[in-house]
Amino acid sequence: MSVDGWNTVLVLGGIRSGKSEFAESLVTDAPVVRYLATAPEGDPEDTEWATRLAAHRARRPGSWTTEETTEDPRRLADVLASAEPNETLLVDDLGGWVTVLLDPAHQPANDVATIDELADAIRTCSARVVLVSPEVGLSLVPTTPLGRAFTDALGAANRAVADACDAVALVVAGQPVWLKPAASTTTPATPGSTTEPAAPGRATTPAAPGSATAPGGATAAGNANEPAAPGSLADAEPTPEVQLPDVLTHAPPVVPTQEPGNPWAAPTMALPMVATGLVIQPGMELPMPDEFAGPQAVDRLATLDVPGAGLGVLDRVVGFAATTQGTPTPQAWGSVRVLLLHGDHAGGASAGTVAGESARRAAQARAGRGALARLAAESGASLQVVDTPTAAPMEDQPALSLDQVESALRYGWRLAEQAADAGVQLLVLGACGAGTEAAAAAVLAATAGAEPPAVLGRVITDSGEIDDAAWMIRCAAVRDALHRTHRSPRGAKDILAELGGGDVAVATGVLLGATARRVPVLLDGPVGVAAGMVSRDLAGQARHWCLLADHGGHPSVRLAADVLGLTPLLDLRMDLGEGANALVALPLLRSVLALAAALPVHPSLGGDEESDPVLDEPESAYAEPDYAEPEPAGPGPASTGADEQPASGWRAG
């Protein structure tokens, strides 16, 4: 379910308001939903009521399961209390539940106690729950005692459940209005300005006096009293920045001249921005790739003059490059930058790793040694090692503070902006910290309902042995972290603070910044896909700018790729470290793009037969290799040209 990561939501609405349809839309991305039906069957001769029930049943997908709770009103609380963390429940609706509660068959009973039991079950429920209920507070007072008893009981139930839920929405004429956002912070509006009600889980900051909203969402000085558009990049009041470690770059590319003392005052989506004005919040409207260029590029491949069936599954590379470049004839990526994120995770997440090993790998990459640096040099890619804050033990306390998360997101965004300003055409995202696999597994469990043991790969020691004891410690750390946070908000920033840590937060900022600057990102490993999962609630467009070359055998990468809609291009199952696996595939991807751009249309489809000097020569002239010497006239062995060397292979620039 994607409701900014919340666990419990109450959807209120009047008759025929569309409340049930809205509630169902909140759980559409859940693989399996338990539908808890509370309404009794009613009079068999009431065809209108039967038609309503049939319409509800017809909307449910085949993957949903339906359970009836009409026999005992206390059963609903029992089901919620016993639900598992990976489950998604939809309760429709509390009006039917109150009807059963007031049924003479269940009287006498303590209705208040039963309602309190339901509220307590919602508070302690570890599953994700959406409840639907009629809103009766706006109607007239019923004229009958039974009607008044129903509205009184339902009103009490709505109040108790709303207090227990993380979020509450009211649906009016099919339009949802959020009444209770989760962990929402609203700054009072400045005089003369107005702000739109915040979406759930979003922190809103009004535009400063004397600022105006620029197209696309950023604000610039000029016009007072105009609020920032909701879900956009707006100016914020200056806040203290948490200083992240310096970034060292191996073989840095030329960086445009920047203002002294303000190295990050770079434009975002060509919009003006002040030094501390970047606001990263849920629902940002970032660019989408060109949806028409991709299919046009793939259709064009079928017309090219190739002797075989074509590029096979690699035609997806051409389609991806076409959408991100906005042309049906994309070019091979020239300037590529690798961002290697180095940040350790303390506690059980790093069980089985050698102390100081991640720092050694980072230093090795800075010095231009090791697998990643050598592959980057071979591909002509620049390599930037980024130190991120060390994450605290997530089983005991939040991995980062919310201030650290904000700084890390901005830092990652600005790294992407720096790369875009330097002319980088493709970013490769990797990580080398201790405990990254466990942190990514915790993020997947919180965002996709995954079971930690299912997404945590085996722990391999330096000697190549499997360390099952370390694997169990990692699983226990993730389990304890999820238990500690099961009642915490599930917003993107909350997940990063509680579970993700510095590397996942910086990676999320990189994805968002790259999306804003229309720079594609090649993901490689658990940290990148975990950042992709978190970025969905901040900007759903980010995943469309991501490409996954290989899953590397990581179960977490497989699951996240399936959720994000990313199909791995290769299945080499290499494990050279995050970033290195993608660089192995990069020359192949570049070759595919170069070939697709250079080949002409087949002559049978109207293409021109290109002139080839070799075709004008007699057959004997090209029957032998180019380096073969002519056979001597006199007796003796013929020269084979063995001392000659072919031209060196193409080196990506």
XYZ file of C-alpha atoms in Angstrom:
653
model
C 0.000 0.000 0.000
C 1.280 3.460 -0.798
C -0.290 6.047 1.473
C 2.989 7.813 2.234
C 3.978 4.643 4.081
C 1.321 4.828 6.833
C 0.043 1.798 8.683
C -3.566 2.750 9.479
C -5.966 5.012 7.588
C -9.638 5.815 8.251
C -11.699 6.885 5.224
C -14.933 8.711 6.066
C -17.677 9.739 3.675
C -21.392 10.093 3.168
C -23.694 7.874 1.157
C -22.509 7.457 -2.450
C -19.566 9.753 -1.752
C -17.009 7.382 -3.301
C -15.390 6.500 0.018
C -15.136 2.774 -0.730
C -13.600 3.343 -4.160
C -11.055 5.724 -2.648
C -10.171 3.263 0.092
C -9.709 0.507 -2.481
C -7.391 2.758 -4.493
C -5.105 3.056 -1.453
C -4.337 -0.674 -1.495
C -4.096 -1.287 -5.236
C -0.316 -1.824 -5.117
C -0.533 -4.471 -2.372
C 0.002 -7.982 -3.808
C -2.663 -9.536 -1.531
C -5.468 -7.828 0.398
C -7.679 -9.316 3.112
C -11.100 -7.730 2.651
C -13.033 -7.739 5.932
C -16.751 -7.488 5.127
C -18.798 -6.277 8.107
C -22.246 -5.723 6.595
C -24.910 -8.378 7.153
C -26.637 -9.908 4.174
C -29.955 -8.198 5.001
C -33.414 -9.070 3.761
C -33.245 -11.534 0.826
C -36.085 -9.622 -0.841
C -34.196 -6.302 -0.688
C -32.836 -6.380 -4.238
C -31.413 -2.864 -4.015
C -29.201 -3.819 -1.061
C -28.170 -7.034 -2.772
C -27.184 -5.023 -5.853
C -24.964 -2.772 -3.723
C -23.213 -5.763 -2.178
C -22.708 -7.319 -5.613
C -21.147 -4.104 -6.921
C -18.671 -4.113 -4.037
C -17.756 -7.734 -4.684
C -17.293 -7.118 -8.419
C -14.683 -4.401 -7.784
C -12.435 -6.687 -5.754
C -9.497 -8.185 -7.685
C -9.191 -11.938 -7.820
C -6.069 -11.859 -5.640
C -8.049 -10.458 -2.683
C -9.490 -12.721 -0.003
C -12.794 -11.941 1.732
C -13.631 -12.636 5.376
C -16.995 -12.079 7.047
C -17.069 -10.615 10.558
C -20.853 -10.390 10.940
C -21.242 -13.246 13.445
C -19.550 -11.470 16.351
C -18.667 -7.757 16.553
C -15.567 -8.595 18.627
C -14.135 -10.728 15.823
C -12.982 -7.619 13.923
C -10.673 -6.602 16.775
C -9.350 -10.170 17.001
C -8.516 -10.234 13.288
C -6.698 -6.896 13.481
C -4.742 -7.963 16.565
C -3.543 -11.190 14.932
C -2.636 -9.703 11.532
C 0.958 -10.108 10.371
C 3.240 -7.148 9.494
C 3.350 -8.107 5.800
C -0.458 -8.129 5.443
C -2.802 -5.463 4.093
C -6.372 -5.319 5.426
C -9.366 -3.363 4.097
C -12.349 -3.044 6.468
C -15.579 -1.973 4.755
C -17.327 -0.633 6.667
C -17.758 0.384 10.300
C -21.409 1.224 9.660
C -22.125 -2.443 9.092
C -20.024 -3.328 12.118
C -22.077 -0.989 14.351
C -25.273 -2.489 12.918
C -24.132 -5.932 14.070
C -22.994 -4.454 17.386
C -26.508 -3.081 18.059
C -28.266 -6.232 16.907
C -30.537 -7.593 19.686
C -28.807 -10.939 19.295
C -25.641 -9.389 20.772
C -27.391 -7.479 23.563
C -27.089 -6.742 26.361
C -23.473 -5.733 25.780
C -21.073 -2.953 26.667
C -20.880 -1.107 23.340
C -18.340 1.422 24.635
C -15.968 -1.335 25.753
C -16.272 -3.091 22.402
C -15.461 0.142 20.544
C -12.459 0.711 22.832
C -11.264 -2.834 22.102
C -11.413 -2.091 18.388
C -9.446 1.155 18.805
C -6.788 -0.612 20.883
C -6.494 -3.340 18.241
C -5.909 -0.708 15.558
C -3.197 0.999 17.626
C -1.283 -2.229 18.160
C -1.922 -3.740 14.717
C 1.340 -4.487 12.901
C -0.352 -4.861 9.489
C -1.414 -2.046 7.182
C -5.094 -1.306 7.580
C -7.582 0.889 5.730
C -10.995 1.278 7.378
C -14.113 2.733 5.729
C -16.916 4.326 7.721
C -19.988 6.475 7.019
C -19.791 10.037 8.313
C -23.034 10.724 10.178
C -22.089 13.932 11.953
C -23.405 16.152 9.147
C -26.860 14.609 8.895
C -30.047 15.454 10.780
C -30.752 13.916 14.159
C -32.841 10.781 13.498
C -36.447 10.874 14.633
C -36.511 7.304 15.966
C -34.781 5.882 19.061
C -33.120 3.140 17.006
C -31.801 5.679 14.497
C -30.402 7.865 17.278
C -28.766 4.853 18.922
C -27.090 3.975 15.598
C -25.749 7.491 14.930
C -24.542 7.827 18.528
C -22.705 4.490 18.415
C -21.241 5.113 14.958
C -20.144 8.622 15.938
C -18.388 7.226 19.005
C -16.752 4.517 16.892
C -15.569 7.041 14.300
C -14.022 9.252 16.972
C -12.243 6.353 18.656
C -10.960 4.866 15.396
C -9.879 8.265 14.040
C -7.877 8.843 17.199
C -6.198 5.439 16.813
C -5.379 5.755 13.097
C -2.302 7.421 11.635
C -4.356 9.311 9.053
C -7.985 10.209 8.370
C -9.532 11.242 5.053
C -13.016 12.598 4.322
C -14.398 11.875 0.848
C -16.925 14.388 -0.482
C -18.320 13.939 -4.013
C -15.439 11.629 -4.836
C -12.807 14.153 -3.693
C -10.663 13.155 -0.678
C -9.731 15.741 1.935
C -7.125 14.714 4.473
C -8.187 15.586 8.011
C -5.357 13.969 9.954
C -1.993 13.738 8.210
C 0.641 11.545 9.763
C 3.564 13.379 11.351
C 2.585 16.551 9.531
C 4.212 19.842 10.430
C 2.654 23.097 9.314
C 4.454 26.403 9.683
C 2.128 29.365 10.272
C 1.604 31.418 7.158
C 3.340 34.740 6.900
C 1.124 37.821 6.794
C -0.421 38.351 3.436
C 0.233 34.849 2.159
C -1.926 31.775 1.856
C -1.072 28.126 1.886
C -2.925 25.132 0.551
C -3.751 22.352 3.025
C -0.876 19.920 3.223
C -1.150 16.496 1.730
C -0.830 13.663 4.243
C 2.627 13.277 5.706
C 3.924 16.453 4.057
C 5.615 19.260 5.938
C 4.616 22.593 4.492
C 6.480 25.867 4.636
C 4.895 29.009 3.236
C 6.572 31.164 0.665
C 8.620 33.918 2.234
C 7.338 37.463 1.799
C 8.396 38.961 -1.467
C 8.710 35.641 -3.267
C 6.759 34.183 -6.163
C 6.200 30.744 -7.543
C 8.133 30.043 -10.710
C 6.841 27.565 -13.283
C 7.518 24.054 -12.104
C 7.421 24.815 -8.423
C 10.543 26.716 -7.339
C 10.194 30.240 -6.054
C 12.141 33.366 -6.826
C 12.017 36.861 -5.480
C 9.669 39.230 -7.170
C 5.986 38.953 -6.300
C 4.646 38.919 -2.781
C 1.700 36.990 -1.388
C 1.748 34.180 -3.946
C 1.967 30.746 -2.287
C 4.113 27.882 -3.481
C 2.291 25.228 -5.459
C 1.615 22.064 -3.469
C 4.061 19.236 -4.144
C 6.565 21.576 -5.788
C 10.097 22.700 -5.045
C 9.563 25.857 -3.038
C 11.711 28.311 -1.107
C 12.012 27.557 2.565
C 13.180 29.555 5.505
C 16.952 29.125 5.954
C 17.720 26.239 8.271
C 21.047 25.055 9.659
C 22.725 22.523 7.378
C 24.356 19.445 8.857
C 27.858 19.408 7.445
C 28.566 16.151 5.651
C 32.111 14.897 5.107
C 34.062 16.264 2.179
C 33.763 14.522 -1.175
C 37.011 13.460 -2.832
C 36.978 12.890 -6.571
C 39.375 10.671 -8.452
C 40.247 12.256 -11.825
C 37.625 14.970 -11.457
C 35.961 16.327 -14.592
C 35.929 20.039 -15.328
C 33.384 21.719 -13.059
C 31.817 25.058 -14.057
C 33.000 28.111 -12.150
C 30.932 28.667 -9.037
C 30.506 31.540 -6.663
C 33.019 31.589 -3.774
C 31.501 30.369 -0.546
C 28.393 29.049 -2.301
C 29.463 25.997 -4.326
C 25.983 24.513 -4.477
C 23.993 27.455 -5.873
C 23.244 25.485 -9.050
C 19.891 25.687 -10.843
C 17.333 22.942 -10.474
C 15.349 22.267 -13.651
C 16.583 25.703 -14.831
C 14.620 27.358 -12.021
C 16.123 29.983 -9.697
C 17.066 28.778 -6.252
C 18.489 30.406 -3.147
C 21.243 28.768 -1.161
C 19.005 27.008 1.375
C 15.772 27.018 -0.595
C 15.635 23.345 -1.663
C 12.599 21.653 -0.122
C 12.369 17.900 -0.610
C 8.894 16.702 0.312
C 6.324 14.101 -0.752
C 4.477 14.637 -4.003
C 7.108 16.653 -5.857
C 6.370 17.169 -9.549
C 9.583 16.268 -11.367
C 10.084 15.675 -15.107
C 9.018 12.464 -16.791
C 10.925 10.910 -19.706
C 9.535 11.262 -23.227
C 6.871 8.557 -23.401
C 6.708 8.654 -27.196
C 10.420 8.484 -28.058
C 10.910 5.043 -26.480
C 8.329 3.125 -28.531
C 9.442 4.977 -31.667
C 13.041 3.918 -31.053
C 12.088 0.270 -30.520
C 9.922 0.293 -33.656
C 12.848 1.769 -35.587
C 15.052 -1.182 -34.554
C 12.838 -3.513 -36.585
C 13.710 -1.580 -39.738
C 17.518 -1.641 -39.371
C 19.782 -3.532 -41.729
C 20.884 -6.400 -39.475
C 21.415 -9.999 -40.594
C 19.699 -11.595 -37.575
C 16.656 -11.063 -35.396
C 18.055 -7.947 -33.763
C 19.111 -6.931 -30.253
C 16.828 -9.253 -28.288
C 16.099 -8.058 -24.759
C 18.690 -5.311 -25.135
C 16.201 -3.340 -27.194
C 15.022 -2.119 -23.778
C 18.312 -0.242 -23.468
C 17.534 1.619 -26.677
C 13.995 2.362 -25.502
C 15.244 3.631 -22.136
C 17.915 5.831 -23.696
C 15.374 7.185 -26.171
C 12.901 8.172 -23.477
C 15.558 9.814 -21.296
C 17.210 11.600 -24.237
C 13.921 12.553 -25.882
C 14.788 11.223 -29.334
C 14.021 7.996 -31.254
C 17.706 7.792 -32.271
C 19.545 7.942 -28.923
C 23.311 8.161 -28.751
C 25.667 6.122 -26.591
C 26.413 7.729 -23.229
C 29.664 9.644 -23.454
C 30.360 11.168 -20.045
C 29.638 8.755 -17.180
C 30.200 9.349 -13.466
C 30.265 6.690 -10.755
C 29.090 7.768 -7.293
C 30.417 5.378 -4.639
C 28.644 5.993 -1.320
C 30.641 5.027 1.758
C 28.758 4.879 5.043
C 28.688 2.133 7.660
C 25.726 0.840 9.683
C 26.443 0.056 13.336
C 24.937 -2.803 15.302
C 23.794 -6.169 14.052
C 23.335 -4.905 10.486
C 27.099 -5.178 9.909
C 27.508 -8.634 11.457
C 30.047 -10.733 9.578
C 32.018 -7.809 8.132
C 35.646 -7.085 8.953
C 36.167 -3.847 10.864
C 37.659 -1.181 8.632
C 37.082 -3.118 5.406
C 34.644 -0.606 3.938
C 37.031 2.275 4.679
C 39.809 0.345 2.944
C 37.615 -0.135 -0.129
C 36.763 3.567 -0.210
C 40.435 4.564 0.106
C 41.310 2.055 -2.580
C 38.792 3.607 -4.952
C 40.076 7.112 -4.198
C 43.585 6.004 -5.079
C 42.460 4.556 -8.391
C 42.999 0.928 -7.369
C 40.620 -1.985 -6.995
C 37.959 -3.475 -9.230
C 35.663 -0.450 -9.302
C 38.379 2.100 -10.093
C 39.930 -0.079 -12.794
C 36.580 -0.720 -14.453
C 35.768 2.986 -14.293
C 39.083 3.832 -15.946
C 38.507 1.183 -18.608
C 35.099 2.702 -19.376
C 36.380 6.265 -19.291
C 34.064 7.060 -16.356
C 34.923 9.483 -13.568
C 34.750 8.112 -10.024
C 33.552 10.104 -7.013
C 33.722 8.639 -3.518
C 31.117 10.159 -1.209
C 31.392 9.736 2.571
C 28.007 9.586 4.296
C 27.160 9.663 8.042
C 27.482 6.438 9.978
C 24.083 4.996 10.894
C 23.318 4.125 14.515
C 22.150 0.585 15.404
C 18.644 0.553 13.937
C 17.486 -2.175 16.317
C 18.028 0.166 19.286
C 17.448 3.698 17.992
C 16.861 5.710 14.803
C 19.667 5.320 12.297
C 19.754 9.094 11.705
C 18.083 12.167 13.052
C 15.527 13.923 10.869
C 17.922 16.855 10.476
C 20.599 14.484 9.178
C 18.089 13.005 6.741
C 17.224 16.462 5.394
C 20.900 17.317 4.935
C 21.670 13.965 3.319
C 18.790 14.325 0.844
C 19.919 17.821 -0.136
C 23.524 16.649 -0.379
C 22.600 13.816 -2.747
C 20.466 16.180 -4.831
C 23.375 18.590 -5.188
C 25.772 15.802 -6.141
C 23.436 15.038 -9.045
C 23.256 18.728 -9.946
C 27.049 18.973 -9.900
C 27.270 16.010 -12.264
C 24.656 17.497 -14.615
C 26.490 20.836 -14.673
C 29.698 18.982 -15.579
C 27.991 17.437 -18.625
C 27.551 13.932 -17.182
C 25.111 11.918 -19.294
C 24.768 8.850 -17.040
C 25.209 8.299 -13.303
C 26.188 4.912 -11.871
C 25.154 4.477 -8.232
C 27.061 2.146 -5.913
C 27.889 1.706 -2.218
C 30.596 0.071 -0.132
C 29.526 0.489 3.514
C 29.238 -2.212 6.141
C 25.660 -3.302 6.837
C 24.133 -1.901 3.649
C 22.359 -5.157 2.806
C 20.551 -5.248 6.152
C 19.580 -1.577 5.933
C 18.184 -2.122 2.438
C 16.255 -5.167 3.662
C 14.728 -3.091 6.473
C 13.671 -0.411 3.990
C 12.086 -3.039 1.736
C 10.249 -4.560 4.685
C 8.863 -1.147 5.622
C 7.919 -0.063 2.092
C 6.908 -3.317 0.407
C 5.948 -5.585 3.309
C 8.860 -7.945 2.612
C 9.982 -10.569 5.119
C 13.594 -9.803 6.178
C 14.893 -13.388 5.810
C 13.538 -13.475 2.260
C 15.439 -10.375 1.120
C 18.663 -10.763 3.106
C 21.333 -12.527 1.081
C 23.770 -15.025 2.582
C 26.824 -13.617 4.358
C 30.039 -14.565 2.541
C 33.314 -14.169 4.430
C 36.597 -13.022 2.880
C 37.655 -16.665 2.638
C 34.551 -17.502 0.597
C 32.717 -19.344 3.375
C 29.043 -18.873 4.271
C 28.524 -17.361 7.728
C 25.023 -18.390 8.799
C 25.492 -17.045 12.329
C 26.159 -13.551 10.982
C 23.137 -13.862 8.681
C 20.895 -14.672 11.653
C 22.249 -11.680 13.568
C 21.414 -9.422 10.628
C 17.906 -10.873 10.394
C 17.398 -10.316 14.118
C 18.591 -6.708 13.816
C 16.105 -5.988 11.031
C 13.313 -7.776 12.901
C 13.970 -5.799 16.082
C 14.164 -2.532 14.148
C 10.793 -3.214 12.514
C 9.267 -4.106 15.863
C 10.652 -0.917 17.414
C 9.120 1.199 14.634
C 5.886 -0.688 13.946
C 3.810 2.205 15.289
C 6.001 4.922 13.773
C 4.945 6.880 10.684
C 5.894 5.300 7.371
C 6.697 8.476 5.469
C 9.769 8.489 3.241
C 11.848 10.636 5.583
C 10.701 8.640 8.610
C 11.869 5.403 6.996
C 15.232 6.939 6.127
C 15.660 8.220 9.679
C 14.554 5.048 11.442
C 15.998 2.391 9.130
C 17.750 3.643 6.009
C 20.791 5.526 7.239
C 23.106 7.990 5.529
C 23.974 6.081 2.362
C 20.349 5.298 1.474
C 19.359 8.911 2.222
C 22.110 10.360 0.031
C 21.264 7.848 -2.702
C 17.615 8.943 -2.544
C 18.687 12.551 -2.954
C 20.838 11.589 -5.932
C 17.866 9.913 -7.631
C 15.645 12.937 -7.045
C 18.278 15.415 -8.205
C 19.091 13.355 -11.277
C 15.392 13.198 -12.127
C 15.094 16.962 -11.788
C 18.031 17.422 -14.174
C 16.935 14.648 -16.561
C 20.038 12.521 -15.993
C 19.474 8.731 -16.132
C 20.848 6.552 -13.336
C 22.230 3.029 -13.644
C 21.413 1.216 -10.388
C 23.588 -1.544 -8.977
C 22.950 -3.210 -5.657
C 20.685 -3.027 -2.599
C 21.347 0.611 -1.649
C 20.298 1.956 -5.050
C 17.053 -0.014 -5.216
C 16.254 0.809 -1.574
C 16.619 4.486 -2.484
C 14.324 3.862 -5.454
C 11.677 2.452 -3.114
C 11.878 5.448 -0.786
C 11.854 7.950 -3.648
C 8.407 6.736 -4.780
C 6.666 8.728 -2.045
C 8.783 11.823 -2.693
C 8.572 11.841 -6.491
C 7.038 8.938 -8.369
C 8.795 10.061 -11.556
C 12.245 9.063 -10.254
C 11.962 5.362 -11.034
C 11.362 6.106 -14.720
C 14.893 7.548 -14.941
C 16.490 4.395 -13.503
C 17.961 1.422 -15.337
C 18.984 -1.887 -13.736
C 21.692 -3.762 -15.611
C 21.842 -6.882 -13.416
C 20.323 -8.042 -10.128
C 23.683 -9.497 -9.042
C 21.987 -12.409 -7.287
C 20.709 -10.175 -4.453
C 17.187 -11.191 -3.330
C 16.501 -7.622 -2.195
C 17.343 -6.285 -5.640
C 15.038 -8.841 -7.260
C 12.081 -7.841 -5.092
C 12.644 -4.093 -5.359
C 13.069 -4.345 -9.123
C 9.728 -6.120 -9.361
C 7.993 -3.451 -7.262
C 9.634 -0.586 -9.154
C 8.918 -2.124 -12.565
C 12.626 -2.425 -13.437
C 13.557 -5.502 -15.460
C 17.251 -6.458 -15.189
C 18.850 -6.510 -18.620
C 21.381 -9.228 -17.787
C 21.602 -12.251 -15.509
C 25.350 -12.590 -14.959
C 25.047 -12.888 -11.147
C 28.380 -11.172 -10.604
C 29.230 -9.834 -7.171
C 32.140 -7.459 -7.650
C 30.679 -4.834 -5.355
C 28.003 -2.217 -5.923
C 28.827 -0.128 -8.969
C 31.402 -2.546 -10.396
C 28.765 -4.927 -11.739
C 27.129 -2.083 -13.669
C 30.486 -0.982 -15.113
C 31.062 -4.478 -16.486
C 27.794 -4.184 -18.412
C 28.346 -0.554 -19.463
C 30.501 -1.269 -22.583
C 27.833 -3.676 -23.847
C 25.076 -1.118 -23.315
C 27.127 1.553 -25.061
C 27.813 -0.756 -27.995
C 24.097 -1.473 -28.362
C 23.280 2.237 -28.462
C 26.103 3.024 -30.882
C 25.011 0.214 -33.210
C 21.346 1.225 -33.124
C 22.251 4.832 -33.919
C 24.656 4.029 -36.767
C 22.915 1.255 -38.708
C 20.855 2.289 -41.756
C 17.362 1.152 -42.672
C 17.202 -2.117 -44.605
C 17.043 -1.556 -48.396
C 13.857 -3.599 -48.655
C 12.182 -1.059 -46.365
C 13.250 1.954 -48.369
C 16.760 2.461 -47.036
C 19.646 3.478 -49.311
C 22.376 0.944 -49.948
C 25.439 2.647 -48.548
C 28.588 2.653 -50.633
C 31.221 0.341 -49.202
C 34.691 0.355 -50.711
C 35.089 -3.325 -49.944
C 32.116 -4.195 -52.166
C 33.871 -2.620 -55.163
C 36.914 -4.874 -54.860
C 37.151 -8.328 -56.530
C 36.407 -11.246 -54.288
C 40.061 -12.331 -54.058
C 41.011 -8.980 -52.599
C 39.059 -9.552 -49.357
C 39.128 -13.335 -49.216
C 42.204 -13.157 -46.973
C 42.664 -11.154 -43.753
C 43.666 -7.516 -44.210
C 47.081 -8.098 -42.726
C 48.019 -11.035 -45.060
C 51.077 -10.471 -47.223
C 50.936 -11.437 -50.954
C 52.358 -14.858 -51.692
C 56.007 -14.588 -52.920
C 56.764 -15.580 -56.496
C 59.689 -17.830 -55.616
C 59.722 -21.028 -53.606
C 59.609 -20.793 -49.825
C 57.041 -20.475 -47.123
C 54.435 -17.806 -47.505
C 54.321 -14.972 -44.991
C 51.378 -15.201 -42.641
C 51.719 -11.743 -41.181
C 51.997 -13.232 -37.699
C 54.196 -10.394 -36.539
C 51.487 -7.874 -37.368
C 49.108 -6.854 -34.559
C 45.475 -5.864 -35.102
C 44.367 -2.376 -34.069
C 43.681 -1.877 -30.387
C 40.086 -2.243 -29.228
C 37.738 0.717 -28.816
C 38.129 2.502 -25.534
C 35.054 4.297 -24.259
C 35.622 8.017 -23.885
